[in-house]
Amino acid sequence: MSETVGTSRAVEAPLIELSGLEKSFGSNRVLRSIDLRVQRGEVFTILGGSGSGKSVLLKHVIGLLEADAGILCFDGQDATHLREAEWIGLRKQVGYVFQGSALFDSLSVYENVAYPLREHERWTEAQIGSRVAACLDAVGLPGVESLEPAALSGGMRKRVGVARAIALEPSTILSDEPTPGLDPANSRRIGALIRELQERLRVTSVVVTHDVQLCRDISDRVALLAHGVLAEQGTSDDLARGRLPEVAEFLEGAVGDEPSAGGEGGGVEG
């Protein structure tokens, strides 16, 4: 038998694997020999302060940046040196929730969510409309298709960004700082949405954030990025019990760092 007694199944290969990843911008060494493995179906959070390289790391996972050294494997495929044309098919498997939502202000909510469908599918308008409605319902925003982004609150804009990210039914969702600028209630709502999508759609989520409470609420596992290296990995409780000075420094600095009560944006509340 290939498995030892008492082992229910072989350990599954990670969905995302980074080995020895390095990235510099001029003389600024942003990422230093990053080793990271994300398992299928988990919510993996990369925690760190502003300027720690979290967003840079996330952009490597989707091929928006190319590493100076190291290896990237996605779903068993070596994606380290893929050409841009080769990334297109792989990116259809990945939804990206941009920092600040990055909605097209000149388009309605409907057209924002429909955008990836128009880019990558050859669907009828009825099929697109059905999928847009399903995605908005999944994020708790049914019936807002005709609204413009300017009419939405910050929390609603974030959720529309998530609806667009899941339009192509990805296996993985990458979220870049999903809660800054939101009030505590909307921050909790976004956290609950991330967990709900993971449980309902069985997606793998990778979230980068400096929000310690969000990290505690949503994460199966956490990695703390500090000074260009992954200082520690484990559960959020593991990090809280850790003795590394980088971990203590970050957690102590984050105490009381709650989102502003005013929230982001105006318009319809949500």
Short mmCIF file of C-alpha atoms in Angstrom, two decimals:
data_model
loop_
_atom_site.label_atom_id
_atom_site.label_comp_id
_atom_site.label_asym_id
_atom_site.label_seq_id
_atom_site.Cartn_x
_atom_site.Cartn_y
_atom_site.Cartn_z
CA MET A 1 0.00 0.00 0.00
CA SER A 2 1.23 3.49 -0.82
CA GLU A 3 -0.28 5.04 2.31
CA THR A 4 0.56 4.32 5.92
CA VAL A 5 -2.04 2.82 8.24
CA GLY A 6 -4.47 5.47 9.51
CA THR A 7 -3.88 7.87 6.59
CA SER A 8 -7.18 8.42 4.82
CA ARG A 9 -5.67 9.64 1.58
CA ALA A 10 -2.45 10.88 0.07
CA VAL A 11 -1.61 14.54 0.64
CA GLU A 12 -3.05 16.54 -2.24
CA ALA A 13 -0.67 18.60 -4.34
CA PRO A 14 -1.00 22.35 -3.71
CA LEU A 15 -3.01 24.44 -6.16
CA ILE A 16 -0.47 27.29 -6.01
CA GLU A 17 3.19 26.76 -5.24
CA LEU A 18 5.96 29.36 -5.12
CA SER A 19 9.57 28.29 -4.59
CA GLY A 20 12.49 30.69 -4.10
CA LEU A 21 10.58 33.63 -5.59
CA GLU A 22 12.64 36.83 -5.87
CA LYS A 23 11.65 40.30 -7.06
CA SER A 24 13.51 43.60 -7.03
CA PHE A 25 12.70 47.01 -8.45
CA GLY A 26 16.06 48.63 -9.04
CA SER A 27 17.97 48.41 -5.77
CA ASN A 28 14.80 47.72 -3.77
CA ARG A 29 14.61 43.98 -3.05
CA VAL A 30 10.88 43.50 -2.45
CA LEU A 31 10.55 39.70 -2.29
CA ARG A 32 13.31 37.48 -0.91
CA SER A 33 13.24 33.74 -1.58
CA ILE A 34 9.50 33.28 -1.04
CA ASP A 35 8.31 29.69 -0.49
CA LEU A 36 4.53 29.38 -0.36
CA ARG A 37 1.95 26.63 -0.90
CA VAL A 38 -1.80 27.17 -1.11
CA GLN A 39 -4.02 24.09 -0.89
CA ARG A 40 -7.19 23.66 -2.92
CA GLY A 41 -10.34 24.96 -1.29
CA GLU A 42 -8.71 26.95 1.52
CA VAL A 43 -8.74 30.62 2.39
CA PHE A 44 -5.08 31.61 2.59
CA THR A 45 -4.29 35.11 3.85
CA ILE A 46 -1.05 37.00 3.29
CA LEU A 47 -0.82 39.49 6.11
CA GLY A 48 1.55 42.44 6.21
CA GLY A 49 1.92 46.17 6.55
CA SER A 50 1.85 48.80 3.83
CA GLY A 51 4.77 48.44 1.45
CA SER A 52 5.60 44.92 2.60
CA GLY A 53 5.22 43.46 -0.90
CA LYS A 54 1.83 41.75 -0.48
CA SER A 55 0.31 43.10 -3.69
CA VAL A 56 3.54 42.45 -5.58
CA LEU A 57 3.41 38.83 -4.45
CA LEU A 58 -0.24 38.48 -5.49
CA LYS A 59 0.48 39.86 -8.96
CA HIS A 60 3.12 37.18 -9.49
CA VAL A 61 0.51 34.48 -8.85
CA ILE A 62 -1.54 35.71 -11.84
CA GLY A 63 1.40 36.59 -14.08
CA LEU A 64 0.98 40.37 -13.95
CA LEU A 65 4.61 40.54 -12.81
CA GLU A 66 7.48 38.22 -13.72
CA ALA A 67 9.86 37.07 -11.00
CA ASP A 68 13.59 37.70 -11.17
CA ALA A 69 14.16 34.16 -9.88
CA GLY A 70 12.21 31.22 -8.52
CA ILE A 71 9.42 28.91 -9.67
CA LEU A 72 5.65 29.36 -9.89
CA CYS A 73 3.38 26.35 -10.34
CA PHE A 74 -0.38 26.68 -10.76
CA ASP A 75 -2.65 23.63 -10.72
CA GLY A 76 0.31 21.38 -11.42
CA GLN A 77 1.56 23.47 -14.35
CA ASP A 78 4.90 25.24 -14.35
CA ALA A 79 3.84 28.83 -15.06
CA THR A 80 7.22 30.45 -14.35
CA HIS A 81 8.02 31.47 -17.91
CA LEU A 82 4.64 31.44 -19.64
CA ARG A 83 4.22 33.91 -22.47
CA GLU A 84 1.38 36.43 -22.22
CA ALA A 85 -0.76 34.50 -24.70
CA GLU A 86 -0.35 31.36 -22.60
CA TRP A 87 -1.51 33.17 -19.46
CA ILE A 88 -4.91 33.98 -21.02
CA GLY A 89 -6.33 30.48 -20.61
CA LEU A 90 -4.94 30.13 -17.10
CA ARG A 91 -6.34 33.50 -16.00
CA LYS A 92 -9.87 32.36 -16.88
CA GLN A 93 -9.55 30.05 -13.87
CA VAL A 94 -8.71 32.97 -11.56
CA GLY A 95 -10.89 35.86 -10.43
CA TYR A 96 -9.08 39.01 -9.25
CA VAL A 97 -10.66 41.46 -6.82
CA PHE A 98 -8.65 44.63 -7.19
CA GLN A 99 -7.77 47.03 -4.42
CA GLY A 100 -10.32 49.83 -4.61
CA SER A 101 -12.65 47.59 -6.68
CA ALA A 102 -11.43 49.09 -10.01
CA LEU A 103 -14.93 49.30 -11.48
CA PHE A 104 -15.38 51.07 -14.80
CA ASP A 105 -17.13 54.29 -13.80
CA SER A 106 -18.49 54.82 -17.33
CA LEU A 107 -20.29 51.44 -17.27
CA SER A 108 -23.34 50.30 -15.34
CA VAL A 109 -23.11 47.56 -12.73
CA TYR A 110 -24.51 45.17 -15.34
CA GLU A 111 -21.80 46.02 -17.88
CA ASN A 112 -19.06 45.83 -15.23
CA VAL A 113 -20.01 42.29 -14.24
CA ALA A 114 -20.64 41.32 -17.88
CA TYR A 115 -17.22 42.59 -18.99
CA PRO A 116 -15.22 39.34 -18.54
CA LEU A 117 -18.05 37.35 -20.13
CA ARG A 118 -17.94 39.54 -23.23
CA GLU A 119 -14.15 39.28 -23.35
CA HIS A 120 -13.84 35.51 -22.96
CA GLU A 121 -17.15 33.88 -23.92
CA ARG A 122 -19.40 33.82 -26.98
CA TRP A 123 -22.69 33.98 -25.12
CA THR A 124 -26.06 35.39 -26.08
CA GLU A 125 -27.28 38.48 -24.26
CA ALA A 126 -29.84 36.33 -22.43
CA GLN A 127 -27.07 34.05 -21.15
CA ILE A 128 -24.97 37.04 -20.07
CA GLY A 129 -27.93 38.62 -18.29
CA SER A 130 -28.69 35.41 -16.44
CA ARG A 131 -25.10 35.02 -15.30
CA VAL A 132 -24.82 38.69 -14.21
CA ALA A 133 -28.00 38.33 -12.15
CA ALA A 134 -26.71 35.12 -10.54
CA CYS A 135 -23.39 36.75 -9.61
CA LEU A 136 -25.03 39.81 -8.09
CA ASP A 137 -27.41 37.59 -6.14
CA ALA A 138 -24.42 35.59 -4.85
CA VAL A 139 -22.90 38.75 -3.33
CA GLY A 140 -26.20 39.97 -1.88
CA LEU A 141 -26.94 42.68 -4.45
CA PRO A 142 -29.91 41.52 -6.54
CA GLY A 143 -31.54 44.04 -8.84
CA VAL A 144 -28.78 46.67 -8.97
CA GLU A 145 -27.80 46.05 -12.61
CA SER A 146 -28.90 49.48 -13.85
CA LEU A 147 -27.03 51.50 -11.21
CA GLU A 148 -23.82 53.37 -11.96
CA PRO A 149 -20.76 52.79 -9.73
CA ALA A 150 -20.96 56.39 -8.49
CA ALA A 151 -24.35 55.60 -6.94
CA LEU A 152 -22.94 52.79 -4.79
CA SER A 153 -21.47 52.87 -1.31
CA GLY A 154 -17.93 51.62 -0.77
CA GLY A 155 -19.16 48.27 0.51
CA MET A 156 -21.42 47.79 -2.49
CA ARG A 157 -18.61 48.64 -4.90
CA LYS A 158 -16.44 45.98 -3.25
CA ARG A 159 -19.21 43.41 -3.66
CA VAL A 160 -19.75 44.31 -7.31
CA GLY A 161 -16.00 43.78 -7.77
CA VAL A 162 -16.40 40.31 -6.27
CA ALA A 163 -19.40 39.61 -8.54
CA ARG A 164 -17.27 40.47 -11.57
CA ALA A 165 -14.45 38.26 -10.27
CA ILE A 166 -16.71 35.19 -10.07
CA ALA A 167 -18.45 35.77 -13.43
CA LEU A 168 -16.32 33.17 -15.24
CA GLU A 169 -16.78 30.63 -12.41
CA PRO A 170 -13.11 30.59 -11.44
CA SER A 171 -11.49 27.94 -9.29
CA THR A 172 -9.48 30.62 -7.47
CA ILE A 173 -10.15 34.16 -6.28
CA LEU A 174 -7.32 36.58 -5.48
CA SER A 175 -8.33 39.57 -3.35
CA ASP A 176 -6.05 42.58 -2.98
CA GLU A 177 -6.82 44.52 0.24
CA PRO A 178 -10.61 43.98 0.23
CA THR A 179 -11.51 46.09 3.30
CA PRO A 180 -9.52 49.38 3.52
CA GLY A 181 -11.77 52.43 3.77
CA LEU A 182 -14.80 50.41 4.83
CA ASP A 183 -16.60 50.83 8.13
CA PRO A 184 -16.47 47.85 10.55
CA ALA A 185 -19.90 46.53 9.52
CA ASN A 186 -18.99 46.47 5.82
CA SER A 187 -15.59 44.97 6.60
CA ARG A 188 -17.32 42.11 8.42
CA ARG A 189 -19.73 41.73 5.50
CA ILE A 190 -16.87 41.39 3.02
CA GLY A 191 -15.18 38.85 5.28
CA ALA A 192 -18.38 36.82 5.54
CA LEU A 193 -18.75 36.96 1.75
CA ILE A 194 -15.24 35.59 1.22
CA ARG A 195 -15.98 32.64 3.51
CA GLU A 196 -19.42 32.08 2.00
CA LEU A 197 -18.04 31.92 -1.55
CA GLN A 198 -15.34 29.51 -0.44
CA GLU A 199 -17.92 27.24 1.16
CA ARG A 200 -20.68 27.55 -1.46
CA LEU A 201 -18.60 27.60 -4.66
CA ARG A 202 -15.64 25.59 -3.33
CA VAL A 203 -13.20 28.18 -4.62
CA THR A 204 -9.68 28.69 -3.31
CA SER A 205 -9.16 32.22 -1.98
CA VAL A 206 -5.88 34.07 -1.55
CA VAL A 207 -6.33 37.37 0.29
CA VAL A 208 -3.69 40.01 0.95
CA THR A 209 -4.49 42.42 3.76
CA HIS A 210 -3.16 44.37 6.71
CA ASP A 211 -6.53 43.91 8.49
CA VAL A 212 -5.81 41.56 11.41
CA GLN A 213 -9.49 41.12 12.30
CA LEU A 214 -10.36 40.13 8.73
CA CYS A 215 -7.48 37.68 8.82
CA ARG A 216 -8.79 36.09 12.02
CA ASP A 217 -12.35 35.92 10.66
CA ILE A 218 -11.70 34.26 7.30
CA SER A 219 -8.39 32.40 7.25
CA ASP A 220 -7.67 28.70 7.20
CA ARG A 221 -3.96 29.58 7.11
CA VAL A 222 -1.94 32.78 7.24
CA ALA A 223 1.51 33.92 6.15
CA LEU A 224 3.05 37.10 7.53
CA LEU A 225 5.15 39.00 4.99
CA ALA A 226 7.72 41.31 6.59
CA HIS A 227 10.85 42.88 5.11
CA GLY A 228 10.42 40.85 1.93
CA VAL A 229 10.33 37.43 3.59
CA LEU A 230 7.58 35.19 4.92
CA ALA A 231 8.36 35.51 8.62
CA GLU A 232 5.88 32.84 9.72
CA GLN A 233 3.09 30.65 8.37
CA GLY A 234 0.28 28.81 10.16
CA THR A 235 -3.19 29.51 11.52
CA SER A 236 -4.02 32.96 12.87
CA ASP A 237 -3.74 31.50 16.37
CA ASP A 238 -0.28 30.15 15.50
CA LEU A 239 0.82 33.65 14.56
CA ALA A 240 -0.63 35.15 17.74
CA ARG A 241 1.36 32.64 19.79
CA GLY A 242 4.53 33.16 17.74
CA ARG A 243 7.70 34.51 19.27
CA LEU A 244 9.33 36.01 16.18
CA PRO A 245 9.95 39.76 16.65
CA GLU A 246 8.53 40.53 13.17
CA VAL A 247 5.23 38.94 14.15
CA ALA A 248 5.03 40.69 17.52
CA GLU A 249 5.95 44.01 15.92
CA PHE A 250 3.19 43.74 13.32
CA LEU A 251 0.48 42.53 15.68
CA GLU A 252 1.29 45.16 18.30
CA GLY A 253 1.24 47.87 15.63
CA ALA A 254 -2.12 46.63 14.37
CA VAL A 255 -3.88 46.88 17.75
CA GLY A 256 -6.63 49.45 17.44
CA ASP A 257 -6.11 49.76 13.69
CA GLU A 258 -9.81 49.53 12.89
CA PRO A 259 -11.36 50.72 9.62
CA SER A 260 -12.59 54.30 9.71
CA ALA A 261 -16.16 54.72 10.87
CA GLY A 262 -16.98 56.96 7.93
CA GLY A 263 -16.59 54.24 5.33
CA GLU A 264 -15.78 54.70 1.67
CA GLY A 265 -17.83 56.56 -0.85
CA GLY A 266 -21.35 57.84 -0.73
CA GLY A 267 -24.58 56.90 -2.48
CA VAL A 268 -26.76 53.91 -1.68
CA GLU A 269 -25.90 52.21 1.58
CA GLY A 270 -24.73 48.62 1.46
#
